[in-house]
Amino acid sequence: MTPRVLAALARPTIGHLDPAFQGLMEEIKAALAELMNAPGHACIPLPAPGTAGMEAAVMNLLEPGEVAVVAVNGQFGERIVDMVGRAGAEAIRVDCPWGEPADPAKVEAALKGSGAKVLAMVHAETSTGARSDAAALCALARQAGALSIVDCVTSLGGSRWTRPSGTPT
């Protein structure tokens, strides 16, 4: 580890009620906006396991009776299906072999005419190591008028992908 990281780890923990926490949170939000190439957008870190972030997205974007298409190619895709069900929404599963990327053709077919509000996927499926083409899948969601929820716990900051415009992130 770098000396900077080691020094940061050696500092006392700042609790969420500490006045210094607000400044730290603003610094982290700005860094996330830069990392996600989302200037002017709210990037809010959740101090919890990655699954909590996915659950927050699913529960805040889906209402009972709405439809979500979920690409499933590993254990964390399965978790998303469960979350969609707990939200009272209908999950349309796009099952792909575990260990392989989500198949864009299958996702496109599932989105077509589904009325899905959301397409949910895992960018780099932690349980198998398979990395799906998030840019292509998000483009399909946009074409279908759906929002994208992307679990990128194991890929954020570590994988480079290209937006549909061809610009690398």
C-alpha atoms as one frame of an Amber mdcrd trajectory, in Angstrom:
protein
   0.000   0.000   0.000   1.059   3.554  -0.605   2.161   5.683   2.350  -0.857
   7.962   1.757  -3.274   5.043   2.149  -1.456   3.722   5.209  -1.566   7.181
   6.811  -5.294   7.462   6.127  -5.922   4.028   7.654  -4.008   5.042  10.793
  -6.228   8.070  11.442  -9.139   7.815  13.891 -12.527   6.971  12.438 -14.900
   9.898  11.931 -18.420   9.101  13.087 -21.443  10.215  11.082 -22.395  12.723
  13.801 -18.918  14.300  13.918 -18.912  17.826  12.378 -15.896  16.808  10.254
 -17.994  14.090   8.622 -19.942  16.583   6.473 -16.740  17.879   4.860 -15.472
  14.357   4.292 -18.786  13.348   2.715 -18.680  16.319   0.332 -15.124  15.394
  -0.673 -16.145  11.787  -1.342 -19.243  12.838  -3.326 -17.116  15.119  -5.526
 -14.590  12.337  -6.105 -17.381   9.888  -7.014 -18.889  12.372  -9.481 -15.477
  12.692 -11.125 -14.887   8.927 -11.145 -18.317   8.283 -12.676 -17.955  11.185
 -15.125 -21.174  12.631 -13.712 -20.529  16.331 -13.072 -23.527  18.064 -11.567
 -25.186  14.786 -10.569 -25.801  13.513  -7.061 -23.359  10.714  -6.300 -24.102
   9.541  -2.795 -21.899   6.959  -1.079 -23.618   4.557   1.275 -21.541   3.398
   4.249 -22.622  -0.218   3.848 -21.841  -3.354   1.847 -22.286  -3.100  -1.922
 -25.519  -5.065  -1.786 -27.046  -2.254   0.289 -26.406   0.161  -2.570 -28.157
  -2.136  -5.019 -31.052  -2.584  -2.608 -31.348   1.195  -2.180 -31.485   1.673
  -5.958 -34.059  -1.081  -6.511 -36.306  -0.049  -3.624 -36.248   3.619  -4.578
 -36.832   3.168  -8.299 -39.445   0.403  -8.429 -43.051   0.452  -7.270 -45.293
  -2.585  -6.809 -46.509  -3.836 -10.166 -43.725  -2.246 -12.218 -41.388  -4.343
 -14.359 -37.618  -4.790 -14.174 -35.486  -6.763 -16.583 -32.604  -8.365 -14.680
 -29.526  -9.880 -16.311 -28.546 -12.917 -14.244 -25.151 -14.482 -14.798 -24.099
 -15.148 -11.208 -25.045 -14.935  -7.532 -25.348 -11.155  -7.364 -27.724 -11.105
 -10.338 -29.826 -13.613  -8.385 -29.838 -11.192  -5.440 -31.182  -8.431  -7.673
 -34.082 -10.664  -8.732 -34.896 -11.211  -5.045 -34.786  -7.467  -4.363 -37.118
  -6.728  -7.269 -39.586  -9.233  -5.839 -39.369  -7.669  -2.376 -40.158  -4.305
  -3.978 -43.380  -5.850  -5.271 -42.236  -5.478  -8.863 -42.095  -8.144 -11.565
 -38.639  -9.408 -12.496 -38.096 -10.559 -16.066 -34.991 -12.713 -15.797 -32.429
 -12.809 -18.568 -30.528 -15.942 -17.604 -27.046 -16.320 -19.009 -24.557 -19.049
 -18.149 -22.721 -18.295 -14.918 -19.202 -17.173 -15.697 -20.176 -15.591 -19.022
 -21.119 -11.963 -19.730 -24.781 -11.027 -19.999 -25.902 -11.512 -23.589 -26.985
  -8.162 -25.115 -29.237  -9.901 -27.671 -31.133 -11.690 -24.878 -31.414  -8.454
 -22.886 -32.701  -6.584 -25.927 -35.323  -9.279 -26.567 -36.465  -9.152 -22.924
 -36.738  -5.358 -22.961 -38.704  -5.270 -26.204 -42.357  -4.650 -25.417 -41.887
  -5.388 -21.711 -42.641  -1.880 -20.503 -39.725  -2.296 -18.104 -38.938   0.709
 -15.959 -35.502  -0.663 -15.082 -32.751  -2.831 -16.482 -30.572  -4.143 -13.650
 -27.244  -5.888 -14.092 -23.929  -6.664 -12.475 -21.042  -5.165 -14.442 -18.397
  -7.533 -13.067 -20.121 -10.491 -11.421 -18.145 -11.013  -8.231 -19.145 -14.658
  -7.862 -17.773 -15.711 -11.257 -15.511 -12.930 -12.529 -17.579 -12.421 -15.687
 -17.633  -8.829 -16.920 -20.613  -7.740 -18.985 -20.636  -4.899 -21.500 -22.298
  -2.254 -19.335 -22.132   0.404 -22.054 -23.999  -1.781 -24.564 -26.576  -2.913
 -21.992 -27.210   0.638 -20.748 -27.654   1.782 -24.364 -30.317  -0.921 -24.815
 -32.068   0.281 -21.662 -32.073   3.878 -22.933 -33.517   2.756 -26.278 -36.318
   0.968 -24.394 -36.978   3.981 -22.146 -35.739   2.164 -19.050 -33.381   3.287
 -16.318 -30.179   1.322 -15.737 -29.098   0.022 -12.361 -25.532  -1.242 -12.540
 -23.812  -3.061  -9.683 -20.181  -2.097 -10.184 -18.781  -2.989  -6.763 -15.902
  -5.019  -8.185 -15.341  -2.935 -11.318 -15.709   0.742 -10.366 -12.349   2.377
 -10.706 -10.740  -0.859 -11.844 -12.288  -1.408 -15.261 -12.293   0.856 -18.234
 -15.374   0.862 -20.427 -16.502   2.957 -23.329 -19.697   4.960 -23.546 -21.908
   4.519 -26.613 -20.379   7.786 -27.942 -17.041   5.946 -28.072 -15.492   8.047
 -25.322 -13.625   5.936 -22.739 -14.407   6.416 -19.061
